[in-house]
Amino acid sequence: IFQELANHLGANWTYQHPSEIMDEAASLAGYFAGVSYERLEGFNSQIWPVAKDGTDTPILFEEGFAVEDGKARLIPLEWTPPFEAGAEYDLHLNNGRLLEHFHEGNM
């Protein structure tokens, strides 16, 4: 359904299997570099990030951030109100999460 929607919106997604999506995510996002569809099958537990060699770590950024001094870069932004589409485009997309599922049930 999402692939059809994306293609109607101008994307050219040609995925034939969910593994192709995971392969693409792994190639683009370092956190997923060592994750494959096969590793995810059966809902085996993952601790992010997963390095290309398949190792993971329970404590993220334990050795610092990936910048020269290892310190996080926190930049304040000026608040802007959310966009209001108005009555003409009154479309709402809900991904259907329940409270128990939102943020892995930790809310």
Short mmCIF file of N, CA and C in Angstrom, two decimals:
data_model
loop_
_atom_site.label_atom_id
_atom_site.label_comp_id
_atom_site.label_asym_id
_atom_site.label_seq_id
_atom_site.Cartn_x
_atom_site.Cartn_y
_atom_site.Cartn_z
N ILE A 1 0.84 -1.19 0.00
CA ILE A 1 0.00 0.00 0.00
C ILE A 1 0.88 1.25 0.00
N PHE A 2 1.91 1.27 0.87
CA PHE A 2 2.78 2.45 0.92
C PHE A 2 3.55 2.64 -0.39
N GLN A 3 3.96 1.54 -1.00
CA GLN A 3 4.67 1.63 -2.27
C GLN A 3 3.76 2.21 -3.34
N GLU A 4 2.53 1.76 -3.40
CA GLU A 4 1.59 2.30 -4.38
C GLU A 4 1.33 3.78 -4.12
N LEU A 5 1.15 4.15 -2.86
CA LEU A 5 0.93 5.55 -2.52
C LEU A 5 2.14 6.38 -2.92
N ALA A 6 3.34 5.92 -2.59
CA ALA A 6 4.56 6.66 -2.95
C ALA A 6 4.68 6.82 -4.46
N ASN A 7 4.37 5.78 -5.20
CA ASN A 7 4.47 5.87 -6.66
C ASN A 7 3.43 6.83 -7.23
N HIS A 8 2.27 6.88 -6.65
CA HIS A 8 1.25 7.85 -7.09
C HIS A 8 1.69 9.28 -6.79
N LEU A 9 2.55 9.43 -5.77
CA LEU A 9 3.06 10.75 -5.41
C LEU A 9 4.34 11.09 -6.17
N GLY A 10 4.76 10.22 -7.08
CA GLY A 10 5.90 10.52 -7.94
C GLY A 10 7.16 9.70 -7.69
N ALA A 11 7.16 8.86 -6.68
CA ALA A 11 8.34 8.01 -6.43
C ALA A 11 8.36 6.90 -7.48
N ASN A 12 9.48 6.24 -7.57
CA ASN A 12 9.59 5.12 -8.50
C ASN A 12 10.09 3.91 -7.72
N TRP A 13 9.30 3.49 -6.74
CA TRP A 13 9.67 2.35 -5.92
C TRP A 13 9.30 1.07 -6.64
N THR A 14 10.25 0.15 -6.74
CA THR A 14 10.02 -1.11 -7.44
C THR A 14 10.33 -2.31 -6.54
N TYR A 15 10.19 -2.14 -5.25
CA TYR A 15 10.50 -3.21 -4.31
C TYR A 15 9.63 -4.43 -4.59
N GLN A 16 10.27 -5.60 -4.60
CA GLN A 16 9.55 -6.85 -4.78
C GLN A 16 9.47 -7.64 -3.47
N HIS A 17 10.31 -7.27 -2.50
CA HIS A 17 10.35 -8.00 -1.23
C HIS A 17 10.82 -7.04 -0.13
N PRO A 18 10.34 -7.20 1.10
CA PRO A 18 10.76 -6.32 2.18
C PRO A 18 12.28 -6.30 2.40
N SER A 19 12.97 -7.36 2.04
CA SER A 19 14.42 -7.40 2.22
C SER A 19 15.11 -6.30 1.41
N GLU A 20 14.54 -5.92 0.27
CA GLU A 20 15.12 -4.85 -0.55
C GLU A 20 15.05 -3.51 0.18
N ILE A 21 13.99 -3.30 0.94
CA ILE A 21 13.84 -2.06 1.71
C ILE A 21 14.88 -2.02 2.83
N MET A 22 15.05 -3.15 3.53
CA MET A 22 16.05 -3.20 4.61
C MET A 22 17.45 -3.02 4.05
N ASP A 23 17.75 -3.61 2.90
CA ASP A 23 19.06 -3.44 2.27
C ASP A 23 19.32 -1.97 1.95
N GLU A 24 18.30 -1.28 1.46
CA GLU A 24 18.45 0.14 1.14
C GLU A 24 18.67 0.95 2.41
N ALA A 25 17.90 0.67 3.46
CA ALA A 25 18.07 1.39 4.72
C ALA A 25 19.47 1.15 5.28
N ALA A 26 19.95 -0.08 5.20
CA ALA A 26 21.29 -0.41 5.71
C ALA A 26 22.38 0.31 4.94
N SER A 27 22.15 0.54 3.66
CA SER A 27 23.17 1.22 2.85
C SER A 27 23.17 2.72 3.07
N LEU A 28 22.06 3.27 3.57
CA LEU A 28 21.94 4.72 3.73
C LEU A 28 22.13 5.21 5.16
N ALA A 29 21.81 4.38 6.13
CA ALA A 29 21.86 4.81 7.53
C ALA A 29 22.85 3.93 8.30
N GLY A 30 23.89 4.54 8.82
CA GLY A 30 24.92 3.81 9.52
C GLY A 30 24.41 2.96 10.68
N TYR A 31 23.34 3.40 11.32
CA TYR A 31 22.78 2.63 12.45
C TYR A 31 22.34 1.24 12.02
N PHE A 32 21.98 1.10 10.75
CA PHE A 32 21.46 -0.17 10.25
C PHE A 32 22.47 -0.93 9.39
N ALA A 33 23.72 -0.48 9.33
CA ALA A 33 24.70 -1.03 8.40
C ALA A 33 24.83 -2.55 8.48
N GLY A 34 24.75 -3.12 9.66
CA GLY A 34 24.92 -4.56 9.81
C GLY A 34 23.63 -5.34 9.93
N VAL A 35 22.52 -4.71 9.59
CA VAL A 35 21.22 -5.37 9.72
C VAL A 35 20.76 -5.88 8.36
N SER A 36 20.31 -7.09 8.33
CA SER A 36 19.72 -7.66 7.12
C SER A 36 18.30 -8.11 7.43
N TYR A 37 17.54 -8.34 6.40
CA TYR A 37 16.17 -8.82 6.58
C TYR A 37 16.21 -10.17 7.31
N GLU A 38 17.16 -11.01 6.93
CA GLU A 38 17.26 -12.33 7.56
C GLU A 38 17.52 -12.20 9.06
N ARG A 39 18.33 -11.21 9.44
CA ARG A 39 18.61 -11.01 10.87
C ARG A 39 17.36 -10.57 11.63
N LEU A 40 16.47 -9.86 10.95
CA LEU A 40 15.26 -9.37 11.59
C LEU A 40 14.13 -10.41 11.61
N GLU A 41 14.20 -11.41 10.74
CA GLU A 41 13.13 -12.41 10.68
C GLU A 41 12.94 -13.06 12.04
N GLY A 42 11.70 -13.26 12.42
CA GLY A 42 11.38 -13.87 13.70
C GLY A 42 11.44 -12.91 14.86
N PHE A 43 11.61 -11.61 14.56
CA PHE A 43 11.64 -10.57 15.58
C PHE A 43 12.73 -10.81 16.62
N ASN A 44 13.90 -11.28 16.17
CA ASN A 44 15.04 -11.40 17.08
C ASN A 44 15.42 -10.00 17.55
N SER A 45 15.81 -9.91 18.78
CA SER A 45 16.12 -8.61 19.38
C SER A 45 17.33 -7.96 18.72
N GLN A 46 17.26 -6.65 18.56
CA GLN A 46 18.36 -5.86 18.02
C GLN A 46 18.68 -4.75 19.00
N ILE A 47 19.93 -4.42 19.12
CA ILE A 47 20.35 -3.24 19.87
C ILE A 47 21.04 -2.34 18.87
N TRP A 48 20.54 -1.12 18.73
CA TRP A 48 21.07 -0.21 17.72
C TRP A 48 22.19 0.62 18.31
N PRO A 49 23.16 1.00 17.54
CA PRO A 49 23.36 0.69 16.13
C PRO A 49 23.97 -0.69 15.94
N VAL A 50 23.89 -1.20 14.72
CA VAL A 50 24.51 -2.47 14.36
C VAL A 50 25.57 -2.17 13.30
N ALA A 51 26.83 -2.43 13.63
CA ALA A 51 27.93 -2.16 12.71
C ALA A 51 27.90 -3.13 11.53
N LYS A 52 28.66 -2.82 10.47
CA LYS A 52 28.69 -3.67 9.29
C LYS A 52 29.07 -5.11 9.62
N ASP A 53 29.92 -5.29 10.63
CA ASP A 53 30.34 -6.64 11.00
C ASP A 53 29.30 -7.37 11.84
N GLY A 54 28.15 -6.72 12.11
CA GLY A 54 27.07 -7.35 12.84
C GLY A 54 27.10 -7.12 14.34
N THR A 55 28.12 -6.45 14.85
CA THR A 55 28.18 -6.19 16.29
C THR A 55 27.27 -5.02 16.65
N ASP A 56 26.78 -5.04 17.86
CA ASP A 56 25.92 -3.95 18.33
C ASP A 56 26.40 -3.53 19.72
N THR A 57 25.79 -2.48 20.25
CA THR A 57 26.19 -1.98 21.56
C THR A 57 24.96 -1.55 22.35
N PRO A 58 24.89 -1.91 23.64
CA PRO A 58 23.73 -1.51 24.44
C PRO A 58 23.78 -0.05 24.88
N ILE A 59 24.95 0.60 24.78
CA ILE A 59 25.07 1.99 25.20
C ILE A 59 25.54 2.82 24.01
N LEU A 60 24.66 3.64 23.51
CA LEU A 60 24.95 4.46 22.34
C LEU A 60 25.84 5.64 22.73
N PHE A 61 26.81 5.94 21.90
CA PHE A 61 27.74 7.07 22.09
C PHE A 61 28.55 6.96 23.38
N GLU A 62 28.81 5.76 23.85
CA GLU A 62 29.59 5.56 25.07
C GLU A 62 31.00 6.17 24.93
N GLU A 63 31.54 6.11 23.72
CA GLU A 63 32.88 6.65 23.47
C GLU A 63 32.82 8.07 22.93
N GLY A 64 31.65 8.69 22.92
CA GLY A 64 31.49 10.04 22.40
C GLY A 64 30.81 10.04 21.04
N PHE A 65 30.54 11.23 20.55
CA PHE A 65 29.88 11.40 19.26
C PHE A 65 30.92 11.39 18.14
N ALA A 66 30.48 11.19 16.94
CA ALA A 66 31.38 11.08 15.79
C ALA A 66 31.82 12.45 15.28
N VAL A 67 32.37 13.25 16.18
CA VAL A 67 32.95 14.56 15.85
C VAL A 67 34.30 14.64 16.55
N GLU A 68 35.11 15.59 16.15
CA GLU A 68 36.50 15.66 16.62
C GLU A 68 36.64 15.60 18.14
N ASP A 69 35.86 16.39 18.86
CA ASP A 69 35.99 16.41 20.32
C ASP A 69 35.07 15.42 21.03
N GLY A 70 34.24 14.71 20.28
CA GLY A 70 33.36 13.70 20.86
C GLY A 70 32.14 14.24 21.57
N LYS A 71 31.96 15.57 21.56
CA LYS A 71 30.83 16.18 22.26
C LYS A 71 29.66 16.41 21.31
N ALA A 72 28.47 16.27 21.84
CA ALA A 72 27.26 16.48 21.04
C ALA A 72 27.15 17.94 20.61
N ARG A 73 26.60 18.17 19.45
CA ARG A 73 26.36 19.52 18.95
C ARG A 73 24.88 19.84 19.17
N LEU A 74 24.59 20.72 20.09
CA LEU A 74 23.22 21.13 20.39
C LEU A 74 23.06 22.57 19.94
N ILE A 75 22.15 22.79 19.01
CA ILE A 75 21.95 24.11 18.43
C ILE A 75 20.51 24.53 18.67
N PRO A 76 20.29 25.63 19.41
CA PRO A 76 18.91 26.08 19.65
C PRO A 76 18.29 26.63 18.36
N LEU A 77 17.03 26.35 18.18
CA LEU A 77 16.29 26.85 17.03
C LEU A 77 15.13 27.71 17.51
N GLU A 78 14.76 28.64 16.68
CA GLU A 78 13.60 29.47 16.99
C GLU A 78 12.35 28.64 16.71
N TRP A 79 11.40 28.67 17.65
CA TRP A 79 10.17 27.91 17.49
C TRP A 79 9.32 28.49 16.38
N THR A 80 8.76 27.60 15.57
CA THR A 80 7.79 28.01 14.56
C THR A 80 6.53 27.18 14.76
N PRO A 81 5.37 27.78 14.62
CA PRO A 81 4.14 27.02 14.83
C PRO A 81 3.96 25.97 13.74
N PRO A 82 3.23 24.89 14.04
CA PRO A 82 3.01 23.85 13.03
C PRO A 82 2.17 24.37 11.87
N PHE A 83 2.37 23.76 10.72
CA PHE A 83 1.61 24.12 9.53
C PHE A 83 0.16 23.69 9.69
N GLU A 84 -0.75 24.56 9.36
CA GLU A 84 -2.18 24.24 9.36
C GLU A 84 -2.66 24.26 7.91
N ALA A 85 -3.07 23.12 7.40
CA ALA A 85 -3.44 23.00 5.99
C ALA A 85 -4.75 23.72 5.66
N GLY A 86 -5.66 23.80 6.59
CA GLY A 86 -6.93 24.45 6.31
C GLY A 86 -7.96 23.46 5.79
N ALA A 87 -9.18 23.93 5.61
CA ALA A 87 -10.30 23.06 5.24
C ALA A 87 -10.15 22.47 3.84
N GLU A 88 -9.51 23.18 2.94
CA GLU A 88 -9.39 22.69 1.56
C GLU A 88 -8.59 21.39 1.48
N TYR A 89 -7.59 21.23 2.34
CA TYR A 89 -6.74 20.03 2.34
C TYR A 89 -6.83 19.34 3.70
N ASP A 90 -8.02 19.08 4.15
CA ASP A 90 -8.24 18.50 5.46
C ASP A 90 -8.03 16.98 5.41
N LEU A 91 -6.78 16.57 5.23
CA LEU A 91 -6.42 15.16 5.16
C LEU A 91 -5.50 14.84 6.32
N HIS A 92 -5.80 13.79 7.04
CA HIS A 92 -4.98 13.39 8.18
C HIS A 92 -4.54 11.95 7.96
N LEU A 93 -3.24 11.69 8.10
CA LEU A 93 -2.70 10.34 7.98
C LEU A 93 -2.33 9.86 9.37
N ASN A 94 -2.89 8.72 9.76
CA ASN A 94 -2.63 8.15 11.08
C ASN A 94 -2.02 6.78 10.86
N ASN A 95 -0.86 6.54 11.46
CA ASN A 95 -0.22 5.24 11.26
C ASN A 95 -0.77 4.17 12.19
N GLY A 96 -1.75 4.48 12.99
CA GLY A 96 -2.50 3.48 13.74
C GLY A 96 -1.83 2.93 14.99
N ARG A 97 -0.86 3.62 15.54
CA ARG A 97 -0.21 3.12 16.75
C ARG A 97 -1.12 3.25 17.97
N LEU A 98 -0.98 2.30 18.86
CA LEU A 98 -1.64 2.35 20.16
C LEU A 98 -0.63 2.84 21.18
N LEU A 99 -1.10 3.35 22.29
CA LEU A 99 -0.19 3.84 23.32
C LEU A 99 0.83 2.78 23.71
N GLU A 100 0.38 1.54 23.83
CA GLU A 100 1.28 0.46 24.25
C GLU A 100 2.37 0.17 23.22
N HIS A 101 2.13 0.56 21.96
CA HIS A 101 3.11 0.30 20.90
C HIS A 101 3.96 1.52 20.59
N PHE A 102 3.52 2.69 21.00
CA PHE A 102 4.22 3.92 20.68
C PHE A 102 5.55 3.97 21.43
N HIS A 103 6.62 4.27 20.74
CA HIS A 103 7.97 4.32 21.33
C HIS A 103 8.28 3.03 22.09
N GLU A 104 8.00 1.91 21.48
CA GLU A 104 8.29 0.59 22.05
C GLU A 104 7.60 0.34 23.38
N GLY A 105 6.47 1.02 23.60
CA GLY A 105 5.69 0.80 24.81
C GLY A 105 6.25 1.47 26.05
N ASN A 106 7.18 2.41 25.86
CA ASN A 106 7.78 3.02 27.04
C ASN A 106 7.13 4.35 27.42
N MET A 107 6.01 4.68 26.83
CA MET A 107 5.34 5.93 27.16
C MET A 107 4.35 5.71 28.29
#
